[in-house]
Short mmCIF file of C-alpha atoms and ligand atoms in Angstrom, two decimals:
data_model
loop_
_atom_site.label_atom_id
_atom_site.label_comp_id
_atom_site.label_asym_id
_atom_site.label_seq_id
_atom_site.Cartn_x
_atom_site.Cartn_y
_atom_site.Cartn_z
CA MET A 1 71.28 109.19 73.02
CA ALA A 2 73.40 106.62 74.83
CA ARG A 3 73.24 106.74 78.59
CA ILE A 4 76.12 106.41 80.96
CA ASN A 5 76.31 104.33 84.09
CA ASP A 6 75.26 107.07 86.54
CA ASN A 7 76.86 105.20 89.41
CA TYR A 8 80.24 106.51 88.27
CA LEU A 9 79.07 110.03 89.14
CA LYS A 10 78.59 109.02 92.76
CA LEU A 11 82.35 108.58 93.09
CA LYS A 12 83.66 111.49 95.11
CA ALA A 13 87.08 112.35 93.71
CA GLY A 14 89.41 110.85 91.14
CA TYR A 15 91.12 107.58 92.03
CA LEU A 16 93.57 108.26 94.87
CA PHE A 17 96.86 107.60 93.14
CA PRO A 18 96.18 109.69 90.00
CA GLU A 19 95.19 112.58 92.31
CA ILE A 20 98.52 112.23 94.15
CA GLY A 21 100.28 112.12 90.77
CA ARG A 22 98.51 115.27 89.70
CA ARG A 23 99.62 117.20 92.82
CA VAL A 24 103.18 115.91 92.45
CA ARG A 25 103.30 116.96 88.78
CA GLU A 26 102.01 120.41 89.68
CA PHE A 27 104.69 120.75 92.35
CA THR A 28 107.56 119.51 90.16
CA SER A 29 106.70 121.69 87.23
CA ALA A 30 106.66 124.75 89.63
CA ASN A 31 109.89 123.50 91.30
CA PRO A 32 111.98 121.72 88.67
CA ALA A 33 115.09 121.71 90.84
CA ALA A 34 113.48 119.82 93.77
CA ARG A 35 114.69 116.27 94.27
CA VAL A 36 111.38 114.61 94.96
CA ILE A 37 111.39 111.24 96.73
CA ARG A 38 108.34 109.10 95.98
CA LEU A 39 107.11 106.80 98.72
CA GLY A 40 103.44 107.21 97.77
CA ILE A 41 102.00 104.48 95.57
CA GLY A 42 103.27 101.05 96.49
CA ASP A 43 105.19 100.52 93.27
CA VAL A 44 108.32 98.41 93.22
CA THR A 45 111.67 99.94 92.24
CA ARG A 46 114.06 96.93 92.22
CA PRO A 47 114.60 95.18 88.89
CA LEU A 48 113.32 91.71 88.03
CA VAL A 49 115.66 89.05 89.48
CA PRO A 50 118.03 87.24 87.12
CA ALA A 51 116.24 83.84 87.22
CA VAL A 52 112.96 85.44 86.26
CA LEU A 53 114.56 87.55 83.54
CA LYS A 54 116.21 84.44 82.06
CA ALA A 55 112.91 82.51 81.88
CA PHE A 56 111.13 85.60 80.46
CA HIS A 57 113.75 85.99 77.66
CA ALA A 58 113.71 82.25 76.86
CA ALA A 59 109.92 82.33 76.56
CA VAL A 60 110.04 85.30 74.26
CA ASP A 61 112.50 83.37 72.11
CA ASP A 62 110.05 80.44 72.08
CA LEU A 63 107.53 82.74 70.38
CA GLY A 64 110.09 83.47 67.68
CA GLY A 65 110.15 79.86 66.33
CA THR A 66 107.51 77.56 65.00
CA GLU A 67 108.44 74.68 67.29
CA ASN A 68 107.64 76.31 70.63
CA PHE A 69 105.34 79.00 69.40
CA HIS A 70 102.31 79.63 71.61
CA GLY A 71 99.05 81.27 70.53
CA TYR A 72 96.03 81.58 72.82
CA GLY A 73 96.71 79.93 76.15
CA PRO A 74 94.02 78.59 78.51
CA GLU A 75 91.96 81.47 79.88
CA GLN A 76 92.55 80.06 83.38
CA GLY A 77 96.37 80.01 83.00
CA TYR A 78 98.78 77.19 82.11
CA ASP A 79 98.58 74.08 84.26
CA TRP A 80 102.39 74.08 84.66
CA LEU A 81 102.22 77.47 86.42
CA ILE A 82 99.15 76.63 88.50
CA ASP A 83 100.64 73.30 89.61
CA THR A 84 103.92 74.97 90.55
CA ILE A 85 102.01 77.49 92.68
CA ILE A 86 100.09 74.70 94.42
CA GLU A 87 103.31 72.71 95.05
CA LYS A 88 105.58 75.55 96.15
CA SER A 89 103.27 78.09 97.69
CA TYR A 90 100.29 76.30 99.12
CA LYS A 91 101.43 72.75 100.00
CA PRO A 92 104.10 73.99 102.42
CA LEU A 93 101.27 75.74 104.35
CA GLY A 94 99.32 72.46 104.53
CA VAL A 95 96.80 73.75 101.99
CA GLU A 96 95.55 71.28 99.32
CA LEU A 97 94.23 72.82 96.13
CA LYS A 98 93.21 71.41 92.74
CA THR A 99 94.50 72.82 89.42
CA SER A 100 90.95 73.86 88.57
CA GLU A 101 90.74 76.01 91.69
CA ILE A 102 93.39 78.56 90.68
CA PHE A 103 92.94 81.18 87.96
CA ILE A 104 95.93 83.13 86.63
CA SER A 105 95.22 86.72 85.74
CA ASP A 106 96.85 90.05 84.97
CA GLY A 107 96.36 91.50 88.41
CA SER A 108 94.61 91.31 91.75
CA LYS A 109 93.22 94.77 91.32
CA CYS A 110 91.27 93.64 88.23
CA ASP A 111 90.24 90.32 89.84
CA CYS A 112 88.92 91.83 93.06
CA ALA A 113 86.93 94.28 90.94
CA ASN A 114 85.77 91.74 88.31
CA ILE A 115 84.60 89.18 90.79
CA LEU A 116 81.60 91.43 91.45
CA ASP A 117 80.33 90.29 88.03
CA ILE A 118 79.16 87.01 89.49
CA PHE A 119 77.30 88.49 92.52
CA ASP A 120 73.88 89.97 92.74
CA LEU A 121 73.52 93.67 93.65
CA SER A 122 71.36 92.73 96.65
CA ASN A 123 74.39 91.40 98.56
CA LYS A 124 75.32 93.31 101.70
CA VAL A 125 79.02 94.10 101.56
CA ALA A 126 81.38 94.84 104.48
CA ILE A 127 84.53 96.81 103.91
CA CYS A 128 87.28 97.97 106.25
CA ASP A 129 87.90 101.68 106.79
CA PRO A 130 90.58 102.68 105.79
CA VAL A 131 90.81 100.33 102.84
CA TYR A 132 92.38 99.73 99.44
CA PRO A 133 90.02 102.06 97.51
CA VAL A 134 89.26 99.51 94.78
CA TYR A 135 87.00 97.45 97.04
CA ASN A 136 84.82 100.46 97.82
CA ASP A 137 84.85 102.18 94.45
CA THR A 138 84.00 99.08 92.39
CA ASN A 139 80.95 98.47 94.54
CA VAL A 140 79.87 102.02 93.87
CA MET A 141 80.49 101.59 90.16
CA VAL A 142 78.34 98.46 89.84
CA GLY A 143 75.47 100.20 91.62
CA ARG A 144 75.47 98.43 94.97
CA THR A 145 75.37 101.70 96.93
CA GLY A 146 73.53 104.97 97.24
CA GLU A 147 75.26 108.29 97.49
CA ALA A 148 78.16 109.09 99.85
CA ASN A 149 77.33 111.03 103.01
CA ASP A 150 79.40 113.98 104.24
CA LYS A 151 81.92 111.73 105.86
CA GLY A 152 82.48 109.80 102.61
CA TYR A 153 80.57 106.65 103.56
CA TYR A 154 78.39 105.21 100.82
CA GLU A 155 74.82 104.23 101.66
CA GLY A 156 74.41 100.48 101.73
CA ILE A 157 77.98 99.48 102.60
CA VAL A 158 78.83 98.23 106.09
CA TYR A 159 82.08 99.97 107.09
CA MET A 160 84.33 98.45 109.69
CA PRO A 161 86.60 101.11 111.26
CA CYS A 162 90.19 100.03 111.70
CA THR A 163 91.66 102.16 114.45
CA ALA A 164 94.60 102.12 116.79
CA GLU A 165 92.09 100.98 119.48
CA ASN A 166 91.33 97.72 117.62
CA ASN A 167 94.87 97.33 116.38
CA PHE A 168 93.59 98.03 112.86
CA THR A 169 91.99 94.56 112.83
CA PRO A 170 88.22 94.89 113.31
CA ALA A 171 86.04 92.07 114.64
CA PRO A 172 83.24 90.72 112.45
CA PRO A 173 80.18 93.01 112.40
CA ALA A 174 77.23 92.42 114.65
CA GLU A 175 74.87 92.47 111.67
CA LYS A 176 74.62 89.89 108.90
CA VAL A 177 76.56 90.67 105.71
CA ASP A 178 77.00 88.55 102.58
CA ILE A 179 80.42 89.59 101.27
CA ILE A 180 83.43 90.66 103.34
CA TYR A 181 86.64 92.13 102.00
CA LEU A 182 89.75 91.44 104.09
CA CYS A 183 93.31 92.32 103.24
CA TYR A 184 96.16 90.89 105.35
CA PRO A 185 98.93 91.93 105.64
CA ASN A 186 96.96 95.08 105.32
CA ASN A 187 97.13 97.83 102.80
CA PRO A 188 97.26 100.62 103.96
CA THR A 189 97.85 100.07 107.68
CA GLY A 190 100.39 97.27 107.58
CA ALA A 191 98.43 95.37 110.22
CA VAL A 192 98.24 91.58 110.19
CA ALA A 193 95.60 89.14 111.39
CA THR A 194 96.46 86.27 113.72
CA ARG A 195 95.19 82.73 113.19
CA ASP A 196 92.53 83.34 115.88
CA GLU A 197 91.38 86.57 114.29
CA LEU A 198 91.03 84.92 110.88
CA LYS A 199 89.18 82.01 112.48
CA GLN A 200 86.60 84.46 113.83
CA TRP A 201 86.02 85.63 110.27
CA VAL A 202 85.75 82.13 108.82
CA ASP A 203 83.35 81.12 111.62
CA TYR A 204 81.27 84.23 110.90
CA ALA A 205 81.18 83.54 107.16
CA LEU A 206 80.18 79.87 107.63
CA LYS A 207 77.49 80.81 110.13
CA ASN A 208 76.08 83.60 107.97
CA ASP A 209 76.53 82.00 104.52
CA ALA A 210 78.84 84.84 103.62
CA VAL A 211 81.79 84.90 101.24
CA ILE A 212 85.17 86.33 102.24
CA PHE A 213 87.32 88.03 99.58
CA PHE A 214 90.80 87.63 101.07
CA ASP A 215 93.42 89.84 99.49
CA ALA A 216 96.81 88.30 100.28
CA ALA A 217 98.85 90.47 97.90
CA TYR A 218 101.42 91.18 100.64
CA GLU A 219 101.73 87.72 102.18
CA ALA A 220 105.35 87.36 101.10
CA PHE A 221 106.28 90.23 103.41
CA ILE A 222 105.22 88.44 106.59
CA THR A 223 108.16 88.00 108.93
CA ASP A 224 106.37 86.64 112.00
CA PRO A 225 106.12 82.83 111.60
CA SER A 226 102.89 82.66 113.61
CA ILE A 227 100.96 84.80 111.06
CA PRO A 228 99.05 82.89 108.40
CA HIS A 229 99.96 83.50 104.77
CA SER A 230 96.71 82.18 103.37
CA ILE A 231 93.13 82.17 104.60
CA TYR A 232 93.01 78.45 103.70
CA GLU A 233 95.29 77.76 106.65
CA ILE A 234 92.10 78.21 108.64
CA GLU A 235 89.81 75.22 108.67
CA GLY A 236 86.55 75.85 106.83
CA ALA A 237 87.89 78.72 104.66
CA GLU A 238 87.85 76.41 101.65
CA LYS A 239 84.03 76.58 101.94
CA CYS A 240 83.68 80.34 102.24
CA ALA A 241 86.74 82.25 100.93
CA VAL A 242 88.16 83.43 97.67
CA GLU A 243 91.84 84.42 97.86
CA PHE A 244 93.71 86.91 95.72
CA ARG A 245 97.49 86.80 95.35
CA SER A 246 99.84 88.71 93.19
CA PHE A 247 103.35 88.61 91.72
CA SER A 248 103.37 92.43 91.68
CA LYS A 249 104.95 93.10 95.05
CA THR A 250 106.32 89.63 95.67
CA ALA A 251 108.45 89.48 92.51
CA GLY A 252 108.47 93.02 91.12
CA PHE A 253 105.73 92.37 88.56
CA THR A 254 103.82 95.66 88.83
CA GLY A 255 104.77 96.44 85.23
CA VAL A 256 104.80 92.81 84.05
CA ARG A 257 101.32 91.91 85.34
CA CYS A 258 100.54 88.47 86.79
CA ALA A 259 98.34 87.41 89.71
CA LEU A 260 96.13 84.56 90.78
CA THR A 261 92.76 84.05 92.26
CA VAL A 262 91.82 80.93 94.21
CA VAL A 263 88.20 79.90 94.00
CA PRO A 264 87.84 76.50 95.80
CA GLU A 265 85.11 74.29 94.43
CA GLY A 266 83.45 74.19 97.86
CA VAL A 267 82.66 77.91 97.95
CA THR A 268 79.02 78.44 97.00
CA ALA A 269 76.30 81.05 96.94
CA LYS A 270 72.56 80.99 96.22
CA THR A 271 70.50 81.70 93.10
CA ALA A 272 67.39 83.91 93.24
CA LYS A 273 65.43 80.64 93.60
CA GLY A 274 67.55 79.47 96.47
CA GLU A 275 69.60 76.83 94.70
CA THR A 276 73.24 76.47 95.55
CA VAL A 277 75.87 77.25 92.86
CA ALA A 278 79.67 76.83 93.03
CA LEU A 279 81.43 80.19 92.52
CA ASN A 280 84.26 78.34 90.76
CA LYS A 281 81.90 77.41 87.94
CA LEU A 282 80.68 81.00 87.50
CA TRP A 283 84.17 82.54 87.75
CA ASN A 284 85.44 80.08 85.15
CA ARG A 285 82.53 81.09 82.89
CA ARG A 286 83.24 84.75 83.46
CA GLN A 287 86.97 84.42 82.76
CA SER A 288 86.47 82.26 79.69
CA THR A 289 84.14 84.83 78.18
CA LYS A 290 85.81 88.10 79.21
CA PHE A 291 89.48 87.24 79.47
CA ASN A 292 92.00 85.55 77.19
CA GLY A 293 94.66 84.70 79.70
CA VAL A 294 98.02 86.10 80.63
CA SER A 295 100.75 86.01 77.98
CA TYR A 296 102.95 82.95 77.76
CA PRO A 297 106.29 84.70 78.54
CA VAL A 298 104.79 86.40 81.62
CA GLN A 299 103.54 83.05 82.94
CA LYS A 300 106.95 81.52 82.28
CA ALA A 301 108.57 84.41 84.16
CA ALA A 302 106.12 83.91 87.03
CA GLN A 303 106.90 80.18 87.20
CA ALA A 304 110.63 81.01 87.50
CA VAL A 305 109.87 82.82 90.77
CA TYR A 306 109.42 79.37 92.37
CA SER A 307 112.70 77.82 91.14
CA ASP A 308 115.24 77.46 93.95
CA GLU A 309 117.38 80.16 92.40
CA GLY A 310 114.41 82.42 91.66
CA TRP A 311 112.97 82.16 95.16
CA GLU A 312 116.29 82.94 96.77
CA GLN A 313 116.73 86.01 94.62
CA VAL A 314 113.17 87.19 95.16
CA ARG A 315 113.57 86.77 98.93
CA GLU A 316 116.61 89.03 98.87
CA VAL A 317 114.60 91.79 97.20
CA ILE A 318 111.74 91.32 99.73
CA ASP A 319 114.29 91.55 102.52
CA TYR A 320 115.68 94.71 100.99
CA TYR A 321 112.27 96.35 101.05
CA MET A 322 111.65 95.13 104.62
CA GLN A 323 114.93 96.74 105.62
CA ASN A 324 113.60 99.95 104.17
CA ALA A 325 110.46 99.50 106.21
CA ARG A 326 112.56 99.08 109.37
CA ILE A 327 114.59 102.23 108.54
CA ILE A 328 111.40 104.27 108.07
CA ARG A 329 109.64 102.87 111.15
CA GLU A 330 112.61 103.17 113.50
CA GLY A 331 113.76 106.53 112.13
CA LEU A 332 110.34 108.18 112.51
CA THR A 333 109.57 106.52 115.83
CA ALA A 334 112.86 107.91 117.20
CA ALA A 335 111.72 111.32 116.00
CA GLY A 336 108.55 111.01 118.08
CA ILE A 337 106.19 110.11 115.26
CA LYS A 338 103.81 107.28 116.14
CA CYS A 339 104.23 104.48 113.54
CA TYR A 340 102.32 101.29 112.89
CA GLY A 341 102.93 98.43 110.42
CA GLY A 342 106.22 97.96 108.61
CA VAL A 343 107.05 94.70 110.36
CA ASN A 344 105.00 92.18 108.37
CA ALA A 345 104.11 94.54 105.54
CA PRO A 346 105.90 97.02 103.29
CA TYR A 347 103.76 99.92 104.49
CA ILE A 348 104.29 102.24 107.46
CA TRP A 349 101.11 103.85 108.78
CA LEU A 350 101.92 106.91 110.85
CA GLU A 351 100.03 109.47 112.86
CA THR A 352 100.41 112.87 111.23
CA PRO A 353 102.51 115.22 113.39
CA GLU A 354 100.89 118.15 115.20
CA GLY A 355 97.42 116.73 114.55
CA MET A 356 97.53 117.80 110.89
CA SER A 357 94.90 116.49 108.50
CA SER A 358 96.20 113.79 106.11
CA TRP A 359 96.09 116.02 103.03
CA ASP A 360 97.64 119.01 104.89
CA PHE A 361 100.49 116.74 105.90
CA PHE A 362 100.74 115.45 102.30
CA ASP A 363 101.12 119.01 101.00
CA LYS A 364 103.54 120.11 103.69
CA LEU A 365 105.70 116.98 103.24
CA LEU A 366 105.77 117.54 99.50
CA GLN A 367 106.50 121.22 99.67
CA GLU A 368 108.92 121.32 102.59
CA CYS A 369 110.64 117.92 102.45
CA ASN A 370 109.96 117.03 98.82
CA VAL A 371 108.74 113.60 99.93
CA VAL A 372 105.62 112.02 98.57
CA GLY A 373 103.47 109.71 100.64
CA THR A 374 99.79 108.77 100.66
CA PRO A 375 97.21 110.61 102.81
CA GLY A 376 95.42 108.21 105.11
CA SER A 377 92.06 109.83 104.49
CA GLY A 378 92.34 108.81 100.86
CA PHE A 379 91.76 105.24 102.04
CA GLY A 380 88.64 106.10 103.99
CA PRO A 381 87.30 108.46 106.71
CA SER A 382 88.98 106.53 109.54
CA GLY A 383 92.32 107.15 107.83
CA GLU A 384 92.04 110.84 108.60
CA GLY A 385 94.99 112.00 110.67
CA TYR A 386 97.13 109.15 109.34
CA PHE A 387 99.61 108.88 106.51
CA ARG A 388 101.13 105.95 104.61
CA LEU A 389 104.77 105.62 103.54
CA SER A 390 105.74 102.84 101.20
CA ALA A 391 108.92 100.83 101.71
CA PHE A 392 109.26 100.13 97.96
CA GLY A 393 112.04 102.60 97.36
CA GLU A 394 115.76 102.69 96.72
CA ARG A 395 117.72 102.59 99.97
CA GLU A 396 119.40 105.95 99.58
CA ASN A 397 116.06 107.59 98.86
CA VAL A 398 114.47 105.99 101.90
CA GLU A 399 117.29 107.11 104.13
CA GLU A 400 117.20 110.60 102.71
CA ALA A 401 113.41 110.85 103.13
CA VAL A 402 113.68 109.79 106.78
CA ARG A 403 116.44 112.31 107.32
CA ARG A 404 114.38 115.14 105.81
CA ILE A 405 111.28 114.24 107.84
CA ARG A 406 113.28 114.02 111.05
CA GLU A 407 114.95 117.34 110.40
CA LYS A 408 111.54 118.96 109.92
CA TRP A 409 109.48 117.24 112.62
CA GLY A 410 111.96 115.40 114.83
CA LYS A 411 111.91 116.16 118.50
C1 MLT B 501 99.05 100.89 96.64
O1 MLT B 501 99.93 101.76 96.65
O2 MLT B 501 98.11 100.85 97.50
C2 MLT B 501 99.11 99.84 95.63
O3 MLT B 501 100.25 100.00 94.86
C3 MLT B 501 97.97 99.88 94.75
C4 MLT B 501 97.84 98.63 94.00
O4 MLT B 501 98.44 97.58 94.28
O5 MLT B 501 97.06 98.65 93.06
#
């Protein structure tokens, strides 16, 4: 009989967002008249901007004629998209990249999971707590960990608590690790890392021969000009960091699917025999074998994000969400709820009122205010007692949600 990958059985519950979906469905079927406002999963609500839509349509039309028809594209993505990203997104930061160092994909979630393919199980991995659950769960799935303990920590992973005391930005661990996951602006806490804080990580990685997986999915939401948008703004990162970026939140592509992973040629790791190998070569091999690239119209739509018109329109949508973030943060703070994030990130991380547990607050908020958020403990044990609200909503819903929460818990 075929055998399963037993590591999947080590996973504690279902993936966080489907579990939230299940509870919300249960509530709405029992209360069909309730007007439920969803600020749980960070899913965009604003439509694609006109410049993107136009390019998308035109590319679909290309596929309808023999002259501009496109079949398989390069597994790594079309050069015209990659070169536009380098020119418009990295050059202005003073970051030089080669075309061969960027890989277009259908999502950062997949990439930050798939990258584990090219690493040995013996690597020691460090993960923040709370954290985007994909980093933790995919390490469990591939078999890098033992079982979880009572708190929910898996044996073999080095957890770095992110608490109000450390401003949700932990310092590098005292012990030596091989792979570090960082996400800034942070999901779920909305915290950002300064240049000095990122430098500490780059210095640590260079000193310990470690690799940093830097998830920059929310970089477009940074409002403070002193905060770096890319890890490559820090000298030396081009030798130790892989960066993930996404069009999902930046340009409303959660349903369209397009992202990019940067693997500079200078980032290396060792073979079992101790030889040095460039990760770029291995990732390219992995993608060429297991992936057939992102569709041509989607890449054309992504390229249009960087046109003058496209960028202006996309910025307006980002500003709209960041106004939502301000409304949530200020509204709840005024009601006496302690809030973090929401200034350089589309997430507000709040302390649950009356010392409630995260899931208790989730249920109460759903049942009594008909508002959906994400329980902090779903992102890791140190998220207990916290709660995440997403700013990716329609304005009237955000205002109404804040009004309902204030009415219930406001002082
Ligand atoms: C979230 O809500 O944390 C995100 O939407 C999840 C994701 O980007 O996959």
